[in-house]
Amino acid sequence: MKFLLVKCHQPTLFTALQPIVTEPLELEVLAAVIQRHGHTCRLYDSWLEEISFSQVLEEASPQVLLLSGYITALETMKATAAQARKQLPQLLILAGGVHASLNPADFMVTAIDLVVHGNGVVVLDQLLATDCRRESWPLTDGIAYQADGQWHLNPASLMTAHHLSTSQATSQDSESPCNETPPASTLPPLPDRRYFNTYAHRTHYMTQRPVALIQTALGCPYTCDFCYCRHLNGGAYTPFPLERVMDDLAAAKSHLCWIVDDTFLLHRPRVEAFLDQLQQRQINRQFIAYARADFIVNHADLLPRLKAAGFRQLIVGLEAVDQQRLDDYEKRLSPEMNQQAVTLMKRAGMEMACLFMVHPQDRHSDFRRLRRWIRRNRLAPYTLSIYTPMPGLPGYDAAKPLFTTSDPAKWDFLHLVLRPTHMKPWVFYLQMAYTYSLQLFWSPLVRRTVWRAVTRTCRRLLHLPPHQSLQEETP
């Protein structure tokens, strides 16, 4: 069978600038599954290719189309499915991705045959074992399917049975269950990076290109109130064997690697083993990874070793600078710990990208407090997101009567979907923009990122090739 795997996008406030463009890692993993079963596939990501979907569909002439995307791309995915159905009526069309995992009903439309709401690797393995025959669908875990004009929802499928609590997963005991990993036969295969190798020059992280994505675990054992990803894969935290991670790193043809685990710096023995294996296998890379402020504070002695191993930036979700809001978000942090983390990272000479989340209930004084904190610490880069109840999470249904929009494209954490309590929406956005812009005054990196993004956009609109002097830095 011939498969076409498509990453769907929806333009956002940042789409024109595109400060970050990455490979469709989830599709590369699924491509490896498909090829393991002896089938062929073509990947397509409109952010990496200039060819249209219609042209790709015509040229590839697939028997199976698999669509993936975030909640913001929900309508794009449904429109793409309808277009494909019209162009190739006999096509088998599957929809999946992180939004479908918890909200399969959103994809139950006529143009789509199957919705994948379980782990994509497990589901695809089951489907391919039966050549995607319709009679096997009722026995396939993790899908919703159409039959006789009705939709049927099968139980979810998981990657692993390891459900770890926060205390287990972050335990410093080397015998902690966090060291347990699922059998190799149940793990996803290494991604097929031929698509990345072809379009690596189009990927970038701020001013640097190319950037490869690396995943060393699924899920997160923490319980942050706003986090969608912690509910994926049945809420199970699943670390991959480090041997597999090293094989993936060795195969990735990029000096800069972005570890996209929800929280990579989680379990100290595993982090130390990771660093040991980098040295043993002489893998020389530079890394971007997610971390928590409490790990940085509790394991500050690891920072010099992380820096020496190539960790150039840690992305840290500080979220707020007052205790009440941190408690509301269930971050299990304090403002003092956030401050300590910033101080320790500066002392270690490591770059820290700070993530903040403003709330529709914030007052002018809350924005002023945040700006003072940012100025005092000279933070850069940092981002601001707007607290957004996500469909499929606890609290979403209770918040629905307060929504100001039903457009899924607005669920990008950059739009207000809840009306601000203490100011008009345009004033809230103005407060955000002002707070965001502070870093331009003291960060050459941020200024360079914005300038190059604007230049890239202008040249793209004018159909001009990238200017040699404006090529991104290679780490």
CSV table of C-alpha atoms in Angstrom, one decimal:
chain,number,residue,atom,x,y,z
A,1,MET,CA,0.0,0.0,0.0
A,2,LYS,CA,1.0,3.6,-0.6
A,3,PHE,CA,0.6,6.1,2.3
A,4,LEU,CA,0.6,9.9,2.3
A,5,LEU,CA,1.3,11.4,5.8
A,6,VAL,CA,0.4,15.1,6.1
A,7,LYS,CA,1.2,17.6,8.9
A,8,CYS,CA,-1.6,20.2,8.8
A,9,HIS,CA,-1.1,23.8,10.0
A,10,GLN,CA,-3.3,26.7,10.8
A,11,PRO,CA,-1.8,30.3,10.5
A,12,THR,CA,-1.3,31.9,13.9
A,13,LEU,CA,0.0,35.3,15.1
A,14,PHE,CA,3.5,34.0,14.8
A,15,THR,CA,3.1,32.2,11.5
A,16,ALA,CA,4.4,35.1,9.4
A,17,LEU,CA,7.5,35.4,11.4
A,18,GLN,CA,8.0,31.6,12.0
A,19,PRO,CA,10.7,32.0,14.7
A,20,ILE,CA,10.8,28.2,14.9
A,21,VAL,CA,10.2,25.6,12.2
A,22,THR,CA,10.8,21.9,12.8
A,23,GLU,CA,10.4,18.5,11.2
A,24,PRO,CA,7.2,16.5,11.6
A,25,LEU,CA,8.7,14.1,14.0
A,26,GLU,CA,5.5,12.1,14.7
A,27,LEU,CA,5.1,11.5,11.0
A,28,GLU,CA,8.7,10.3,10.7
A,29,VAL,CA,8.1,7.7,13.4
A,30,LEU,CA,4.9,6.5,11.7
A,31,ALA,CA,6.8,6.4,8.4
A,32,ALA,CA,9.3,4.0,10.0
A,33,VAL,CA,6.3,1.8,11.2
A,34,ILE,CA,4.8,1.8,7.7
A,35,GLN,CA,8.1,0.8,6.1
A,36,ARG,CA,8.7,-1.9,8.7
A,37,HIS,CA,5.5,-3.5,7.4
A,38,GLY,CA,6.8,-3.4,3.8
A,39,HIS,CA,4.7,-0.4,2.6
A,40,THR,CA,5.8,2.9,1.0
A,41,CYS,CA,4.9,6.4,2.2
A,42,ARG,CA,5.4,10.0,1.3
A,43,LEU,CA,5.5,12.8,3.9
A,44,TYR,CA,4.2,16.3,3.4
A,45,ASP,CA,4.6,19.4,5.6
A,46,SER,CA,3.5,22.7,4.0
A,47,TRP,CA,5.9,24.6,6.2
A,48,LEU,CA,8.8,22.8,4.6
A,49,GLU,CA,7.6,22.4,1.1
A,50,GLU,CA,6.3,25.0,-1.3
A,51,ILE,CA,4.3,22.5,-3.4
A,52,SER,CA,0.5,22.4,-2.8
A,53,PHE,CA,-1.3,19.5,-1.1
A,54,SER,CA,-3.5,19.0,-4.1
A,55,GLN,CA,-0.4,18.5,-6.3
A,56,VAL,CA,1.2,16.2,-3.7
A,57,LEU,CA,-2.0,14.1,-3.6
A,58,GLU,CA,-2.1,13.8,-7.3
A,59,GLU,CA,1.6,12.9,-7.7
A,60,ALA,CA,1.6,10.4,-4.7
A,61,SER,CA,-1.7,8.8,-5.6
A,62,PRO,CA,-1.9,7.1,-2.2
A,63,GLN,CA,-4.3,4.4,-1.0
A,64,VAL,CA,-4.2,5.7,2.6
A,65,LEU,CA,-4.0,9.3,3.8
A,66,LEU,CA,-3.1,10.1,7.4
A,67,LEU,CA,-3.6,13.6,8.7
A,68,SER,CA,-2.0,15.0,11.9
A,69,GLY,CA,-2.2,18.4,13.6
A,70,TYR,CA,-2.9,20.4,16.7
A,71,ILE,CA,-6.2,21.8,17.8
A,72,THR,CA,-5.6,25.0,15.9
A,73,ALA,CA,-5.5,23.0,12.7
A,74,LEU,CA,-8.8,21.1,13.4
A,75,GLU,CA,-10.7,22.9,10.6
A,76,THR,CA,-7.7,22.6,8.3
A,77,MET,CA,-7.6,18.9,8.8
A,78,LYS,CA,-11.3,18.4,8.1
A,79,ALA,CA,-11.1,20.6,5.0
A,80,THR,CA,-8.0,18.7,3.8
A,81,ALA,CA,-9.9,15.4,4.3
A,82,ALA,CA,-12.9,16.7,2.3
A,83,GLN,CA,-10.6,17.9,-0.5
A,84,ALA,CA,-8.8,14.5,-0.6
A,85,ARG,CA,-12.2,12.7,-0.6
A,86,LYS,CA,-13.3,14.7,-3.6
A,87,GLN,CA,-10.0,14.2,-5.4
A,88,LEU,CA,-9.6,10.5,-4.6
A,89,PRO,CA,-13.0,9.1,-3.6
A,90,GLN,CA,-11.7,5.6,-2.7
A,91,LEU,CA,-9.0,6.9,-0.4
A,92,LEU,CA,-8.9,5.6,3.2
A,93,ILE,CA,-8.5,8.7,5.3
A,94,LEU,CA,-7.2,8.7,8.9
A,95,ALA,CA,-7.0,11.6,11.3
A,96,GLY,CA,-4.8,11.7,14.4
A,97,GLY,CA,-2.5,13.9,16.4
A,98,VAL,CA,-2.6,15.3,20.0
A,99,HIS,CA,-6.0,16.9,19.7
A,100,ALA,CA,-7.6,13.7,18.4
A,101,SER,CA,-6.1,11.7,21.3
A,102,LEU,CA,-8.5,13.3,23.8
A,103,ASN,CA,-11.2,14.6,21.4
A,104,PRO,CA,-11.9,12.1,18.7
A,105,ALA,CA,-15.5,13.3,18.4
A,106,ASP,CA,-14.2,16.5,16.8
A,107,PHE,CA,-13.1,14.5,13.8
A,108,MET,CA,-16.2,12.4,13.3
A,109,VAL,CA,-17.2,13.8,9.9
A,110,THR,CA,-18.2,12.1,6.7
A,111,ALA,CA,-14.9,12.7,4.9
A,112,ILE,CA,-12.8,10.8,7.6
A,113,ASP,CA,-12.9,7.0,7.9
A,114,LEU,CA,-10.8,6.5,11.0
A,115,VAL,CA,-9.8,8.7,14.0
A,116,VAL,CA,-6.7,7.6,15.9
A,117,HIS,CA,-7.2,8.5,19.6
A,118,GLY,CA,-4.8,5.9,21.0
A,119,ASN,CA,-1.0,5.8,20.7
A,120,GLY,CA,-0.4,6.2,17.0
A,121,VAL,CA,2.4,3.6,16.8
A,122,VAL,CA,0.4,0.9,18.5
A,123,VAL,CA,-2.7,1.7,16.4
A,124,LEU,CA,-0.8,1.8,13.1
A,125,ASP,CA,0.9,-1.5,13.9
A,126,GLN,CA,-2.5,-3.1,14.5
A,127,LEU,CA,-4.0,-1.7,11.3
A,128,LEU,CA,-1.1,-2.7,9.2
A,129,ALA,CA,-1.1,-6.2,10.5
A,130,THR,CA,-4.5,-6.6,8.9
A,131,ASP,CA,-3.8,-4.4,5.8
A,132,CYS,CA,-6.3,-1.9,7.2
A,133,ARG,CA,-9.2,-4.2,6.3
A,134,ARG,CA,-12.5,-2.8,7.5
A,135,GLU,CA,-13.6,-6.1,9.2
A,136,SER,CA,-10.6,-5.7,11.6
A,137,TRP,CA,-11.6,-2.2,12.8
A,138,PRO,CA,-14.0,-3.3,15.6
A,139,LEU,CA,-11.1,-5.3,17.1
A,140,THR,CA,-8.5,-2.5,16.8
A,141,ASP,CA,-7.9,-0.5,20.0
A,142,GLY,CA,-7.4,3.2,19.9
A,143,ILE,CA,-9.6,4.1,16.9
A,144,ALA,CA,-13.0,5.5,16.2
A,145,TYR,CA,-14.5,4.3,12.9
A,146,GLN,CA,-17.5,4.8,10.6
A,147,ALA,CA,-19.7,1.8,9.8
A,148,ASP,CA,-23.3,1.9,8.4
A,149,GLY,CA,-23.5,5.6,8.8
A,150,GLN,CA,-22.6,5.6,12.5
A,151,TRP,CA,-19.4,6.2,14.5
A,152,HIS,CA,-18.0,3.6,16.9
A,153,LEU,CA,-15.4,4.4,19.5
A,154,ASN,CA,-13.0,1.6,20.6
A,155,PRO,CA,-11.0,1.7,23.8
A,156,ALA,CA,-7.7,3.6,23.8
A,157,SER,CA,-4.3,1.9,23.3
A,158,LEU,CA,-1.2,2.9,25.3
A,159,MET,CA,2.5,2.6,24.6
A,160,THR,CA,3.2,1.2,28.1
A,161,ALA,CA,1.7,0.1,31.3
A,162,HIS,CA,4.1,2.2,33.4
A,163,HIS,CA,2.0,4.7,35.2
A,164,LEU,CA,4.4,6.6,37.5
A,165,SER,CA,3.5,9.1,40.2
A,166,THR,CA,5.5,12.4,40.4
A,167,SER,CA,7.4,11.1,43.5
A,168,GLN,CA,8.3,7.8,41.7
A,169,ALA,CA,9.4,9.5,38.4
A,170,THR,CA,11.5,12.1,40.1
A,171,SER,CA,13.0,9.9,42.8
A,172,GLN,CA,16.7,10.1,43.1
A,173,ASP,CA,17.0,6.4,44.1
A,174,SER,CA,18.7,4.6,41.2
A,175,GLU,CA,16.4,1.7,41.8
A,176,SER,CA,13.3,3.9,41.2
A,177,PRO,CA,10.7,2.6,38.8
A,178,CYS,CA,11.7,5.5,36.5
A,179,ASN,CA,14.6,3.2,35.4
A,180,GLU,CA,12.1,0.7,34.2
A,181,THR,CA,11.4,0.9,30.4
A,182,PRO,CA,9.0,-1.0,28.3
A,183,PRO,CA,10.2,-4.0,26.2
A,184,ALA,CA,11.9,-3.0,22.9
A,185,SER,CA,9.1,-4.7,21.0
A,186,THR,CA,6.6,-2.2,22.3
A,187,LEU,CA,8.7,0.9,21.7
A,188,PRO,CA,8.2,3.2,18.6
A,189,PRO,CA,10.9,2.6,16.0
A,190,LEU,CA,13.6,5.2,15.4
A,191,PRO,CA,12.2,8.0,13.1
A,192,ASP,CA,12.9,7.7,9.4
A,193,ARG,CA,14.7,11.0,9.0
A,194,ARG,CA,15.0,11.0,5.2
A,195,TYR,CA,12.3,13.7,5.0
A,196,PHE,CA,14.3,15.8,7.6
A,197,ASN,CA,17.5,15.2,5.6
A,198,THR,CA,15.9,16.6,2.5
A,199,TYR,CA,14.4,19.7,4.2
A,200,ALA,CA,16.8,20.3,7.1
A,201,HIS,CA,17.9,23.6,5.6
A,202,ARG,CA,14.3,24.9,6.1
A,203,THR,CA,14.2,24.0,9.8
A,204,HIS,CA,15.4,26.5,12.4
A,205,TYR,CA,15.3,27.4,16.0
A,206,MET,CA,15.4,31.2,16.3
A,207,THR,CA,18.7,32.1,14.5
A,208,GLN,CA,20.1,28.6,14.1
A,209,ARG,CA,19.6,25.9,11.5
A,210,PRO,CA,19.1,23.1,11.1
A,211,VAL,CA,17.5,21.7,14.2
A,212,ALA,CA,16.5,18.0,14.7
A,213,LEU,CA,13.9,16.9,17.2
A,214,ILE,CA,14.8,14.1,19.7
A,215,GLN,CA,12.3,12.4,22.0
A,216,THR,CA,13.6,10.4,25.0
A,217,ALA,CA,10.3,9.8,26.8
A,218,LEU,CA,6.5,10.0,26.5
A,219,GLY,CA,4.4,12.0,28.9
A,220,CYS,CA,5.1,13.9,32.2
A,221,PRO,CA,4.4,12.8,35.8
A,222,TYR,CA,3.6,16.3,37.0
A,223,THR,CA,0.1,17.6,37.3
A,224,CYS,CA,0.2,21.2,36.1
A,225,ASP,CA,-3.4,22.4,35.7
A,226,PHE,CA,-3.1,23.8,32.2
A,227,CYS,CA,-1.0,21.1,30.6
A,228,TYR,CA,-2.5,19.0,27.9
A,229,CYS,CA,0.4,16.7,27.2
A,230,ARG,CA,0.4,15.1,30.6
A,231,HIS,CA,-3.0,13.5,29.7
A,232,LEU,CA,-1.7,11.9,26.5
A,233,ASN,CA,-0.9,8.2,26.3
A,234,GLY,CA,-3.3,7.6,29.2
A,235,GLY,CA,-1.3,9.8,31.5
A,236,ALA,CA,1.6,7.3,31.5
A,237,TYR,CA,5.2,8.6,31.8
A,238,THR,CA,7.4,6.3,29.7
A,239,PRO,CA,11.1,6.8,29.4
A,240,PHE,CA,12.8,5.2,26.5
A,241,PRO,CA,16.0,3.1,26.9
A,242,LEU,CA,19.0,5.3,26.6
A,243,GLU,CA,20.6,3.0,24.1
A,244,ARG,CA,17.7,3.8,21.8
A,245,VAL,CA,18.1,7.5,22.5
A,246,MET,CA,21.8,7.4,21.6
A,247,ASP,CA,21.1,5.6,18.4
A,248,ASP,CA,18.6,8.3,17.5
A,249,LEU,CA,21.1,11.1,18.3
A,250,ALA,CA,23.9,9.4,16.3
A,251,ALA,CA,21.6,9.1,13.3
A,252,ALA,CA,20.3,12.7,13.4
A,253,LYS,CA,22.2,14.8,10.9
A,254,SER,CA,22.1,18.0,12.8
A,255,HIS,CA,24.5,19.5,15.3
A,256,LEU,CA,21.7,21.2,17.2
A,257,CYS,CA,19.1,18.8,18.7
A,258,TRP,CA,16.0,19.9,20.5
A,259,ILE,CA,14.9,17.3,23.1
A,260,VAL,CA,11.1,17.7,23.1
A,261,ASP,CA,10.2,15.6,26.2
A,262,ASP,CA,7.7,17.6,28.3
A,263,THR,CA,10.4,17.6,31.0
A,264,PHE,CA,13.8,16.1,30.1
A,265,LEU,CA,15.7,17.0,33.3
A,266,LEU,CA,13.5,14.9,35.6
A,267,HIS,CA,15.3,11.9,37.1
A,268,ARG,CA,18.9,12.6,38.1
A,269,PRO,CA,20.3,9.1,37.6
A,270,ARG,CA,18.9,9.0,34.1
A,271,VAL,CA,20.3,12.4,33.3
A,272,GLU,CA,23.7,11.4,34.5
A,273,ALA,CA,23.5,8.1,32.6
A,274,PHE,CA,22.6,10.1,29.5
A,275,LEU,CA,25.7,12.3,29.9
A,276,ASP,CA,27.9,9.3,30.5
A,277,GLN,CA,26.7,7.6,27.3
A,278,LEU,CA,27.2,10.8,25.3
A,279,GLN,CA,30.8,10.7,26.4
A,280,GLN,CA,31.2,7.0,25.9
A,281,ARG,CA,29.8,7.1,22.4
A,282,GLN,CA,31.6,10.3,21.6
A,283,ILE,CA,28.4,12.0,20.4
A,284,ASN,CA,29.1,15.7,20.0
A,285,ARG,CA,25.9,17.7,19.8
A,286,GLN,CA,24.4,20.9,21.1
A,287,PHE,CA,21.1,20.6,23.0
A,288,ILE,CA,17.9,22.5,23.8
A,289,ALA,CA,15.8,20.8,26.5
A,290,TYR,CA,12.9,21.5,28.8
A,291,ALA,CA,13.5,21.6,32.6
A,292,ARG,CA,11.7,22.7,35.8
A,293,ALA,CA,13.0,25.3,38.1
A,294,ASP,CA,13.0,22.9,41.1
A,295,PHE,CA,15.4,20.5,39.2
A,296,ILE,CA,17.8,23.3,38.5
A,297,VAL,CA,17.8,24.5,42.1
A,298,ASN,CA,18.0,21.0,43.6
A,299,HIS,CA,20.7,19.8,41.2
A,300,ALA,CA,22.7,23.0,40.5
A,301,ASP,CA,25.9,21.0,40.7
A,302,LEU,CA,24.9,19.3,37.4
A,303,LEU,CA,24.7,22.5,35.5
A,304,PRO,CA,28.5,22.8,34.6
A,305,ARG,CA,28.4,19.2,33.4
A,306,LEU,CA,25.3,19.8,31.3
A,307,LYS,CA,26.9,22.9,29.8
A,308,ALA,CA,30.1,21.0,29.0
A,309,ALA,CA,28.0,18.2,27.3
A,310,GLY,CA,26.5,20.8,24.9
A,311,PHE,CA,23.3,21.9,26.6
A,312,ARG,CA,23.1,25.5,25.3
A,313,GLN,CA,19.6,26.4,26.4
A,314,LEU,CA,17.1,25.1,29.0
A,315,ILE,CA,13.4,26.0,28.4
A,316,VAL,CA,11.9,26.5,31.8
A,317,GLY,CA,8.2,27.0,32.6
A,318,LEU,CA,8.3,29.5,35.4
A,319,GLU,CA,4.7,30.5,34.5
A,320,ALA,CA,4.2,33.1,37.2
A,321,VAL,CA,6.0,35.2,39.8
A,322,ASP,CA,3.4,35.2,42.6
A,323,GLN,CA,2.5,32.2,44.8
A,324,GLN,CA,-1.2,32.4,44.4
A,325,ARG,CA,-1.0,32.0,40.6
A,326,LEU,CA,1.6,29.2,40.9
A,327,ASP,CA,-0.7,27.4,43.2
A,328,ASP,CA,-3.7,27.9,40.8
A,329,TYR,CA,-1.6,26.4,38.1
A,330,GLU,CA,-0.5,23.5,40.4
A,331,LYS,CA,3.1,24.1,39.5
A,332,ARG,CA,4.5,23.0,42.9
A,333,LEU,CA,6.9,25.8,42.8
A,334,SER,CA,7.5,29.1,44.6
A,335,PRO,CA,8.6,32.6,43.4
A,336,GLU,CA,11.7,32.1,45.4
A,337,MET,CA,12.6,28.9,43.6
A,338,ASN,CA,12.0,30.5,40.3
A,339,GLN,CA,14.3,33.3,41.3
A,340,GLN,CA,17.0,30.8,42.4
A,341,ALA,CA,16.8,29.0,39.1
A,342,VAL,CA,17.3,32.2,37.1
A,343,THR,CA,20.3,33.1,39.3
A,344,LEU,CA,21.9,29.7,39.1
A,345,MET,CA,21.5,29.5,35.3
A,346,LYS,CA,23.2,32.9,35.0
A,347,ARG,CA,26.0,31.9,37.3
A,348,ALA,CA,26.5,28.7,35.2
A,349,GLY,CA,26.7,30.8,32.0
A,350,MET,CA,23.8,28.9,30.5
A,351,GLU,CA,20.9,30.3,28.4
A,352,MET,CA,17.5,30.1,29.9
A,353,ALA,CA,14.3,30.5,27.9
A,354,CYS,CA,11.6,31.4,30.4
A,355,LEU,CA,7.9,30.5,29.8
A,356,PHE,CA,5.3,32.7,31.5
A,357,MET,CA,1.5,32.3,31.5
A,358,VAL,CA,-0.7,35.3,32.0
A,359,HIS,CA,-4.3,34.8,33.1
A,360,PRO,CA,-7.5,36.5,31.9
A,361,GLN,CA,-8.2,37.4,35.6
A,362,ASP,CA,-4.9,39.3,35.8
A,363,ARG,CA,-5.0,43.0,36.8
A,364,HIS,CA,-2.8,45.8,35.6
A,365,SER,CA,-0.8,45.4,38.8
A,366,ASP,CA,-0.1,41.7,37.9
A,367,PHE,CA,1.4,42.7,34.5
A,368,ARG,CA,3.5,45.4,36.2
A,369,ARG,CA,4.8,42.9,38.8
A,370,LEU,CA,5.8,40.5,36.0
A,371,ARG,CA,7.5,43.3,34.0
A,372,ARG,CA,9.5,44.4,37.1
A,373,TRP,CA,10.6,40.8,37.7
A,374,ILE,CA,11.6,40.4,34.0
A,375,ARG,CA,13.6,43.7,34.1
A,376,ARG,CA,15.3,42.9,37.3
A,377,ASN,CA,16.6,39.6,36.0
A,378,ARG,CA,17.2,40.9,32.4
A,379,LEU,CA,15.4,37.8,31.0
A,380,ALA,CA,15.8,36.9,27.4
A,381,PRO,CA,14.4,35.1,25.6
A,382,TYR,CA,11.0,34.6,27.2
A,383,THR,CA,7.5,33.9,26.0
A,384,LEU,CA,4.0,34.8,27.3
A,385,SER,CA,1.1,32.5,26.8
A,386,ILE,CA,-2.5,33.1,27.8
A,387,TYR,CA,-4.2,30.6,30.2
A,388,THR,CA,-6.5,28.6,27.9
A,389,PRO,CA,-8.8,25.8,29.1
A,390,MET,CA,-8.2,22.9,26.7
A,391,PRO,CA,-10.8,20.5,25.5
A,392,GLY,CA,-10.5,17.1,27.0
A,393,LEU,CA,-9.0,18.4,30.3
A,394,PRO,CA,-10.7,18.7,33.7
A,395,GLY,CA,-12.4,22.1,34.0
A,396,TYR,CA,-13.0,22.6,30.3
A,397,ASP,CA,-16.7,21.9,30.4
A,398,ALA,CA,-17.2,24.2,33.4
A,399,ALA,CA,-15.4,27.0,31.5
A,400,LYS,CA,-17.4,26.6,28.3
A,401,PRO,CA,-20.2,29.1,29.2
A,402,LEU,CA,-17.5,31.8,29.6
A,403,PHE,CA,-15.9,31.3,26.2
A,404,THR,CA,-15.9,34.3,23.8
A,405,THR,CA,-15.3,32.1,20.7
A,406,SER,CA,-15.7,28.6,19.5
A,407,ASP,CA,-13.1,28.9,16.7
A,408,PRO,CA,-10.4,26.2,17.4
A,409,ALA,CA,-7.8,28.3,15.6
A,410,LYS,CA,-8.0,30.7,18.6
A,411,TRP,CA,-6.8,27.9,20.9
A,412,ASP,CA,-3.2,28.8,20.3
A,413,PHE,CA,-2.5,30.3,23.8
A,414,LEU,CA,-2.1,33.7,22.1
A,415,HIS,CA,-5.8,34.6,21.9
A,416,LEU,CA,-8.2,35.3,24.7
A,417,VAL,CA,-10.9,32.6,24.7
A,418,LEU,CA,-12.1,33.8,28.2
A,419,ARG,CA,-13.1,37.4,28.6
A,420,PRO,CA,-10.6,39.4,30.8
A,421,THR,CA,-12.0,40.2,34.2
A,422,HIS,CA,-10.3,43.5,34.9
A,423,MET,CA,-9.7,45.2,31.5
A,424,LYS,CA,-10.9,45.3,28.0
A,425,PRO,CA,-9.5,42.6,25.6
A,426,TRP,CA,-7.5,45.2,23.5
A,427,VAL,CA,-5.9,46.5,26.7
A,428,PHE,CA,-5.0,43.0,27.8
A,429,TYR,CA,-3.3,42.4,24.4
A,430,LEU,CA,-1.5,45.7,24.7
A,431,GLN,CA,-0.2,44.7,28.2
A,432,MET,CA,1.0,41.5,26.7
A,433,ALA,CA,2.7,43.1,23.7
A,434,TYR,CA,4.4,45.7,26.0
A,435,THR,CA,5.6,42.9,28.4
A,436,TYR,CA,6.8,40.8,25.4
A,437,SER,CA,8.7,43.7,23.8
A,438,LEU,CA,11.0,44.4,26.8
A,439,GLN,CA,13.5,41.8,25.8
A,440,LEU,CA,14.1,43.6,22.5
A,441,PHE,CA,15.9,46.4,24.5
A,442,TRP,CA,18.6,44.2,26.1
A,443,SER,CA,18.8,41.0,24.0
A,444,PRO,CA,20.8,41.0,20.7
A,445,LEU,CA,19.7,37.4,20.2
A,446,VAL,CA,16.0,38.4,20.3
A,447,ARG,CA,16.6,41.5,18.0
A,448,ARG,CA,18.5,39.3,15.6
A,449,THR,CA,15.8,36.7,15.6
A,450,VAL,CA,13.0,39.2,14.9
A,451,TRP,CA,15.1,41.0,12.2
A,452,ARG,CA,15.9,37.7,10.4
A,453,ALA,CA,12.3,36.5,10.7
A,454,VAL,CA,11.0,39.8,9.1
A,455,THR,CA,13.6,39.6,6.4
A,456,ARG,CA,12.8,36.0,5.7
A,457,THR,CA,9.1,36.8,5.5
A,458,CYS,CA,9.6,39.7,3.1
A,459,ARG,CA,11.8,37.7,0.8
A,460,ARG,CA,9.3,34.9,0.8
A,461,LEU,CA,6.4,37.2,-0.1
A,462,LEU,CA,8.5,38.7,-2.9
A,463,HIS,CA,9.5,35.2,-4.1
A,464,LEU,CA,13.2,35.9,-3.6
A,465,PRO,CA,15.7,33.3,-2.4
A,466,PRO,CA,17.3,33.8,1.0
A,467,HIS,CA,20.1,36.4,1.0
A,468,GLN,CA,23.4,34.9,1.7
A,469,SER,CA,24.2,37.4,4.4
A,470,LEU,CA,21.0,36.6,6.2
A,471,GLN,CA,21.4,32.9,6.4
A,472,GLU,CA,20.9,31.5,9.9
A,473,GLU,CA,23.8,30.7,12.1
A,474,THR,CA,24.9,27.1,12.3
A,475,PRO,CA,25.8,26.1,15.8
